[in-house]
XYZ file of C-alpha atoms in Angstrom:
509
model
C 4.872 36.812 -18.293
C 2.853 33.585 -18.079
C 6.056 31.625 -17.639
C 6.646 33.217 -14.236
C 5.060 32.555 -10.877
C 3.570 35.757 -9.457
C 3.045 35.853 -5.681
C 2.034 38.430 -3.096
C 3.691 37.755 0.259
C 1.627 38.118 3.439
C 3.639 38.601 6.592
C 3.145 36.626 9.816
C -0.075 37.354 11.653
C -1.686 36.837 15.032
C -2.694 33.356 16.047
C -6.020 31.963 14.872
C -8.087 28.907 15.757
C -6.517 25.518 15.308
C -8.651 23.075 13.382
C -6.987 20.084 15.018
C -6.884 20.683 18.757
C -9.536 23.433 18.828
C -7.347 26.031 20.530
C -8.529 29.574 19.775
C -5.300 31.476 19.007
C -2.371 29.088 18.832
C -2.186 28.436 15.099
C 0.450 30.498 13.255
C 1.538 30.504 9.602
C 2.877 32.657 6.834
C 1.224 32.828 3.446
C 1.216 34.084 -0.106
C -1.519 34.796 -2.524
C -0.439 33.113 -5.733
C -1.822 34.942 -8.785
C -0.163 32.297 -10.919
C 2.438 29.581 -10.259
C 4.399 27.082 -12.332
C 4.265 23.448 -11.388
C 8.012 23.446 -11.024
C 7.941 26.271 -8.478
C 5.158 24.659 -6.489
C 7.065 21.343 -6.389
C 9.996 23.205 -4.822
C 7.740 24.959 -2.350
C 6.015 21.858 -1.035
C 9.466 20.326 -0.481
C 10.043 23.250 1.887
C 6.819 22.698 3.803
C 4.355 24.862 1.831
C 0.784 23.783 0.854
C -2.033 25.398 -1.083
C -5.732 25.939 -0.405
C -7.227 27.312 -3.579
C -4.826 30.059 -4.625
C -3.650 30.717 -1.098
C -0.259 29.099 -0.385
C 0.776 28.874 3.279
C 3.520 27.488 5.487
C 3.049 26.747 9.247
C 5.269 28.533 11.718
C 6.412 25.327 13.326
C 8.155 26.538 16.471
C 5.147 28.706 17.491
C 2.065 26.708 16.608
C 0.225 24.266 18.858
C 0.126 21.382 16.370
C 3.345 21.363 14.234
C 2.579 20.133 10.702
C 5.233 18.221 8.821
C 5.004 17.616 5.100
C 4.783 13.868 4.534
C 5.390 11.875 1.368
C 5.247 8.196 0.500
C 7.760 6.547 -1.806
C 5.164 5.033 -4.126
C 7.599 2.831 -6.061
C 8.333 0.867 -2.883
C 4.860 1.071 -1.380
C 3.687 -1.929 0.629
C 0.071 -2.181 1.804
C -0.573 -3.042 5.471
C -2.928 -5.818 6.553
C -5.710 -3.318 7.399
C -5.308 -1.587 4.017
C -5.575 -4.950 2.238
C -8.787 -5.626 4.134
C -10.300 -2.372 2.956
C -9.500 -3.201 -0.653
C -10.931 -6.703 -0.275
C -14.153 -5.314 1.276
C -14.447 -2.874 -1.604
C -14.016 -5.685 -4.117
C -16.619 -7.872 -2.350
C -19.075 -4.957 -2.442
C -18.548 -4.463 -6.134
C -18.841 -8.172 -6.962
C -21.506 -9.403 -4.531
C -23.093 -6.267 -3.033
C -21.707 -7.404 0.324
C -21.620 -4.649 2.915
C -19.431 -4.939 6.019
C -21.319 -5.085 9.280
C -21.715 -1.706 10.938
C -19.603 -1.020 14.015
C -18.426 -3.290 16.807
C -15.452 -5.511 17.230
C -17.504 -8.550 16.257
C -17.832 -7.309 12.702
C -14.150 -6.645 12.508
C -13.377 -10.067 13.902
C -15.576 -11.769 11.338
C -13.950 -9.720 8.635
C -10.540 -10.968 9.688
C -11.596 -14.592 9.285
C -13.147 -13.883 5.890
C -9.937 -12.391 4.586
C -7.882 -15.544 5.011
C -6.692 -17.095 1.782
C -8.347 -20.353 0.868
C -4.903 -21.933 0.662
C -4.573 -21.554 4.458
C -7.722 -23.730 4.980
C -6.681 -26.669 2.740
C -3.784 -29.049 3.421
C -1.052 -28.831 0.851
C -0.164 -31.846 -1.297
C 3.113 -32.255 0.577
C 1.286 -32.506 3.885
C -1.036 -35.252 2.549
C 1.905 -37.217 1.180
C 3.745 -36.964 4.516
C 0.728 -38.415 6.287
C 0.453 -41.343 3.835
C 4.172 -42.146 4.095
C 3.999 -42.009 7.885
C 1.144 -44.523 7.870
C 3.143 -46.853 5.667
C 6.138 -46.596 7.966
C 4.139 -47.568 10.986
C 2.551 -50.473 9.114
C 5.926 -51.799 8.024
C 7.127 -51.988 11.616
C 4.003 -53.879 12.832
C 4.706 -57.676 12.879
C 1.022 -58.526 12.914
C 0.557 -56.723 9.598
C 3.199 -58.689 7.680
C 1.770 -60.849 4.928
C 3.402 -64.282 5.406
C 1.341 -66.190 2.835
C 4.050 -66.070 0.208
C 6.580 -67.707 2.514
C 4.138 -70.452 3.623
C 3.151 -71.233 0.067
C 6.791 -71.474 -0.991
C 7.549 -74.010 1.709
C 4.552 -76.210 1.124
C 4.450 -75.948 -2.649
C 5.440 -79.446 -3.713
C 4.004 -81.240 -0.675
C 0.847 -83.300 -0.913
C -1.192 -84.007 2.203
C -0.700 -87.586 3.604
C -3.736 -89.412 4.810
C -3.849 -92.081 7.459
C -5.434 -95.464 6.939
C -8.535 -94.019 8.628
C -8.834 -91.415 5.900
C -7.822 -88.392 8.010
C -5.353 -85.905 6.817
C -2.029 -86.142 8.541
C -0.950 -83.229 10.681
C -4.517 -81.879 11.279
C -4.631 -82.830 14.932
C -6.593 -86.064 14.614
C -8.118 -87.540 17.782
C -6.223 -90.719 17.036
C -2.849 -90.318 18.593
C 0.317 -90.673 16.622
C 3.711 -91.376 18.108
C 6.317 -88.598 17.690
C 9.041 -91.093 16.873
C 6.822 -92.551 14.224
C 6.321 -89.114 12.691
C 10.083 -88.636 12.674
C 10.624 -92.028 11.076
C 8.011 -91.359 8.434
C 9.681 -88.124 7.239
C 10.479 -88.462 3.568
C 14.035 -88.208 2.509
C 14.721 -85.523 -0.096
C 14.800 -86.886 -3.587
C 17.924 -86.371 -5.645
C 17.497 -83.477 -8.064
C 19.205 -80.717 -10.035
C 19.215 -78.046 -7.285
C 17.197 -74.726 -7.074
C 14.934 -73.805 -9.897
C 16.903 -71.238 -11.980
C 13.570 -69.660 -13.100
C 12.753 -68.575 -9.511
C 14.441 -65.782 -7.513
C 17.002 -66.844 -4.953
C 15.761 -67.085 -1.405
C 16.782 -64.222 0.803
C 17.690 -64.273 4.413
C 15.612 -62.365 6.907
C 18.472 -59.999 7.641
C 18.734 -59.057 3.965
C 15.001 -58.532 3.757
C 15.109 -56.180 6.781
C 17.936 -54.215 5.181
C 16.077 -53.828 1.910
C 12.955 -52.618 3.735
C 15.035 -50.105 5.656
C 16.601 -48.768 2.470
C 13.115 -48.522 0.933
C 11.845 -46.497 3.903
C 14.889 -44.141 3.667
C 14.262 -43.590 -0.028
C 10.625 -42.794 0.627
C 11.552 -40.321 3.341
C 14.029 -38.652 1.000
C 11.324 -38.316 -1.646
C 9.006 -36.804 0.970
C 11.670 -34.325 2.032
C 12.282 -33.236 -1.544
C 8.559 -32.892 -2.188
C 8.178 -30.818 0.967
C 11.018 -28.508 0.032
C 9.604 -28.052 -3.462
C 6.172 -27.391 -2.030
C 7.572 -24.776 0.414
C 9.517 -23.035 -2.380
C 6.353 -22.958 -4.526
C 4.325 -21.626 -1.561
C 6.886 -18.875 -0.955
C 6.571 -17.764 -4.547
C 2.772 -17.961 -4.378
C 2.674 -16.055 -1.100
C 5.012 -13.274 -2.272
C 3.609 -9.814 -1.316
C 1.269 -8.495 -3.989
C 1.811 -5.006 -5.376
C -0.890 -2.385 -4.965
C -2.068 -2.860 -8.559
C -2.819 -6.506 -7.884
C -4.776 -5.704 -4.754
C -7.096 -3.170 -6.440
C -9.652 -5.361 -8.143
C -12.773 -3.839 -9.702
C -13.999 -7.123 -11.249
C -13.195 -10.821 -11.262
C -12.746 -12.857 -14.454
C -15.804 -14.865 -15.424
C -18.130 -13.057 -12.986
C -20.548 -10.232 -13.521
C -20.154 -7.571 -10.756
C -23.170 -6.266 -8.927
C -21.741 -2.743 -9.074
C -19.619 -0.949 -11.621
C -16.919 1.490 -10.517
C -15.484 4.059 -12.907
C -12.575 6.411 -11.980
C -12.210 9.479 -14.126
C -9.415 12.111 -14.096
C -10.656 15.533 -15.186
C -8.742 18.782 -15.280
C -10.324 21.227 -12.827
C -8.248 24.359 -13.654
C -8.564 25.597 -16.288
C -11.948 23.837 -16.301
C -12.257 21.106 -18.890
C -15.511 20.377 -20.673
C -16.007 17.158 -18.736
C -15.458 19.027 -15.450
C -18.043 21.623 -16.442
C -20.570 18.891 -17.215
C -20.175 17.378 -13.745
C -19.722 20.614 -11.805
C -23.198 20.622 -10.183
C -22.862 17.036 -9.050
C -19.428 17.733 -7.534
C -20.597 20.846 -5.713
C -23.696 19.059 -4.349
C -21.533 16.183 -3.098
C -19.098 18.622 -1.506
C -21.974 20.341 0.388
C -23.390 17.046 1.532
C -20.024 15.907 2.805
C -19.152 19.145 4.615
C -22.483 19.377 6.369
C -22.567 15.719 7.409
C -18.964 15.087 8.332
C -17.672 18.537 9.382
C -20.996 20.031 10.494
C -20.507 23.136 8.356
C -23.525 25.402 7.857
C -25.056 25.475 4.338
C -23.829 29.006 3.592
C -20.207 27.793 3.938
C -20.747 24.999 1.404
C -22.242 27.016 -1.455
C -20.899 27.219 -5.005
C -18.565 30.157 -4.295
C -16.978 28.410 -1.333
C -16.509 25.211 -3.338
C -14.939 27.100 -6.232
C -12.550 29.128 -4.102
C -11.503 26.142 -2.008
C -11.254 23.233 -4.436
C -11.603 24.455 -8.021
C -9.497 27.605 -8.292
C -5.758 26.877 -8.536
C -2.692 29.024 -9.252
C -0.988 26.188 -11.098
C -0.393 26.750 -14.805
C -1.112 23.685 -16.930
C 2.069 22.183 -18.336
C 1.978 19.933 -21.378
C 5.664 19.770 -22.130
C 7.245 16.672 -23.659
C 8.408 15.219 -20.332
C 4.944 15.607 -18.762
C 2.424 12.704 -18.737
C -0.272 12.606 -21.377
C -2.743 14.467 -19.136
C -0.110 17.131 -18.374
C 0.853 18.711 -15.066
C -1.552 20.884 -13.049
C -4.714 20.576 -10.942
C -7.244 17.770 -11.375
C -10.262 16.100 -9.805
C -10.215 12.329 -9.641
C -13.878 11.327 -9.685
C -15.265 8.007 -8.417
C -18.494 6.972 -10.165
C -20.459 3.998 -8.794
C -23.256 2.755 -11.081
C -23.324 6.195 -12.714
C -23.503 8.071 -9.406
C -20.646 10.340 -8.134
C -19.693 9.072 -4.717
C -16.217 10.605 -4.111
C -13.808 13.194 -5.497
C -10.086 13.382 -4.803
C -8.559 16.800 -5.498
C -4.941 16.347 -6.622
C -2.064 18.209 -8.216
C 0.223 16.477 -10.709
C 3.731 17.871 -10.360
C 7.150 17.047 -11.876
C 8.063 14.617 -9.108
C 4.854 13.621 -7.397
C 1.096 13.348 -7.094
C 0.073 15.760 -4.357
C -3.198 15.139 -2.509
C -5.143 18.356 -1.772
C -8.528 17.201 -0.403
C -11.107 14.418 -0.552
C -14.874 14.608 -0.165
C -17.325 11.737 -0.516
C -20.931 10.692 -0.054
C -21.531 9.927 3.627
C -23.988 7.201 2.612
C -20.971 5.164 1.416
C -18.861 5.699 4.483
C -18.875 1.898 5.081
C -16.484 1.611 2.113
C -13.694 3.536 3.870
C -13.401 5.852 0.882
C -10.687 7.956 2.548
C -8.260 5.098 2.724
C -9.437 3.546 -0.526
C -8.877 6.772 -2.481
C -5.406 7.227 -0.965
C -4.449 3.720 -2.077
C -5.804 4.450 -5.550
C -3.760 7.645 -5.713
C -0.609 5.801 -4.646
C -1.272 3.279 -7.445
C -1.926 6.151 -9.847
C 1.503 7.600 -8.908
C 3.160 4.300 -9.852
C 1.210 4.255 -13.108
C 2.385 7.776 -14.016
C 5.981 6.765 -13.237
C 5.847 4.216 -16.074
C 5.456 7.065 -18.616
C 7.109 9.881 -16.639
C 9.953 8.355 -14.603
C 10.524 11.605 -12.614
C 7.200 11.060 -10.800
C 8.082 8.871 -7.826
C 6.273 10.150 -4.712
C 2.803 10.497 -3.310
C 2.417 13.592 -1.105
C -0.290 13.305 1.530
C -0.331 16.822 2.921
C 0.650 17.383 6.573
C 1.471 14.804 9.249
C 0.573 16.015 12.737
C 2.013 13.726 15.350
C 0.220 15.429 18.252
C -3.173 14.912 16.540
C -4.431 11.331 16.719
C -6.726 11.607 13.740
C -3.887 12.807 11.493
C -1.326 10.152 12.506
C -2.846 7.610 10.085
C -0.821 9.145 7.259
C 2.300 7.564 8.747
C 0.798 4.070 8.009
C 1.606 4.287 4.311
C 5.002 2.586 4.003
C 7.616 3.844 3.337
C 6.921 7.456 4.368
C 9.244 10.381 5.081
C 8.888 13.755 6.846
C 10.699 16.860 5.760
C 12.969 18.543 8.324
C 11.997 22.219 8.356
C 15.538 23.325 9.259
C 17.788 21.245 7.034
C 15.038 20.508 4.468
C 16.018 16.855 4.166
C 13.662 13.912 4.117
C 13.795 11.636 7.122
C 12.164 8.157 7.570
C 9.111 8.502 9.780
C 10.273 5.592 11.953
C 13.246 7.714 13.098
C 11.085 10.801 13.619
C 8.470 9.302 15.912
C 10.690 9.092 19.060
C 11.677 12.735 18.636
C 8.077 13.817 18.213
C 6.970 11.705 21.185
C 9.347 13.751 23.312
C 8.541 17.168 21.788
C 5.770 18.393 19.532
C 8.299 20.240 17.394
C 11.776 18.873 16.799
C 14.590 19.131 14.306
C 14.325 15.842 12.445
C 17.734 15.914 10.759
C 20.323 14.697 13.262
C 23.192 16.346 11.473
C 24.209 20.006 11.679
C 23.473 20.548 7.975
C 22.270 24.103 7.221
C 19.492 25.084 4.863
C 20.910 24.348 1.359
C 18.649 27.074 -0.095
C 19.637 29.811 2.346
C 19.696 33.238 0.722
C 23.050 35.048 0.689
C 21.982 38.253 -1.050
C 18.710 40.031 -1.831
C 20.062 41.601 -4.981
C 18.939 38.779 -7.276
C 15.460 38.350 -5.746
C 12.956 38.937 -8.552
C 10.097 41.407 -8.082
C 7.218 42.594 -10.218
C 6.856 46.356 -10.104
C 4.550 48.324 -12.368
C 4.110 45.308 -14.707
C 7.857 44.984 -15.076
C 10.011 42.131 -13.771
C 13.301 43.234 -12.308
C 15.852 42.161 -9.650
C 15.388 43.608 -6.192
C 18.553 45.713 -6.418
C 17.051 47.549 -9.395
C 13.704 47.888 -7.666
C 15.321 49.710 -4.763
C 16.468 52.430 -7.141
C 12.848 53.221 -7.965
C 11.541 52.826 -4.428
C 13.552 54.222 -1.575
C 11.069 52.830 1.003
C 11.736 49.221 0.054
C 11.130 46.841 2.944
C 14.320 44.766 3.127
C 13.180 42.857 6.215
C 10.030 41.522 4.638
C 11.768 40.582 1.389
C 14.509 38.827 3.383
C 11.857 36.886 5.340
C 10.105 35.931 2.096
C 13.326 34.804 0.430
C 14.240 32.729 3.467
C 10.844 31.034 3.493
C 10.703 30.109 -0.192
C 14.419 29.383 -0.654
C 17.034 30.857 -2.935
C 15.924 29.053 -6.096
C 12.308 30.170 -5.918
C 13.182 33.632 -4.713
C 15.333 34.151 -7.858
C 12.735 32.578 -10.150
C 9.323 33.703 -8.913
C 8.106 37.317 -9.107
C 7.315 38.973 -5.795
C 4.568 41.515 -6.374
C 5.422 45.061 -5.167
C 3.109 48.082 -5.445
């Protein structure tokens, strides 16, 4: 019997207070008390919009309630962190490494944080930029006539000439005060001596035009080298600046440095309770009470041990350690965050055949500056990717309900890429396509096609029920009980879908 899910269906009820908008009687849902449930059945149920709170499993009545709640999931294998999410991870790393706390409140602190998050590579000129500047300086110098070094040309022309001196002992051609007649200078020019021609050991003289052409070719070659270097640098920079995956962004320590704080994340099975969970139960319960009273303003009597146990410890999920399951198995767990040996946060999660499903998070309000809500969600998305490496069927991170009409719940749509389930066709739709529909109406059919419910029930005969400790199909149950309620069973089967209706046991007394 332990291989079956056993549920007790609770019919629709009058409206009750909405925890999101505060309305007194506009929240409607249907529910089941799950005495036990397989992880496979619960996976199928959350894909149809169900969620659990302890052992109570419920589904919102979307077209009647004030704040329609759509199941949202993130495709963890393609997850890309936003700029703000990266900032939170960097702040957390800086706190661990240097005990650096972000400034409290105000746009100024946020603005300073933005400047601190820039990569150092953005502040330093790249090698290609420096080389471009140097080459540009050389180009300008080469075009400046005043900067040309003419000493080599002058020396070449005057090499074999010896200065002539006048009878008065003054060097000829130095502008002596004693005048010299031009025709005399012309007459005194020496005639070239007969020789063997140009010195073969010396390079041939070049004309000015040829020199200009060579300098131009040299400049073009330098520019080509600069262009190639720039393109190589840009290609290298593109590779360096490629988006980092979430695992690279979560940094608990840096190589060669001793962190100021030590973070340890532990996964402990909460139901059935493991030994490690039992050892830390009192710390978890105390942290839960502190969180509920400080953040949600709950009275102490609503945060006691019994409330904590019913809400976040008890679970209908049966542990599953089959071969295709991860090493920890499927089922209900607490992911504990220990900072310097102190419990500062707990994420309540379910590990299912295709996903990691987030149930709840509570944390120490004294560490609210670390944005533990977002940080834990990013850690759980990374954990989903890690589990996928050993269990390929686990691909998604379920974040509970997305409520478009509630501003404080819309943040869940910031985890890219995310999808909402259409509660009529039960297909997953990208949240980007859903937002315009939900802007126009609080509740909307998200699937644009006319596709029907693929799990619609066609007959009640094969619905399984549990009657007097015996599992039987509904058609057989009706033979024992003439007052069988077909309408309620039909409603139940339509809510859970054909597969679950024919696999789970509906309790009948």
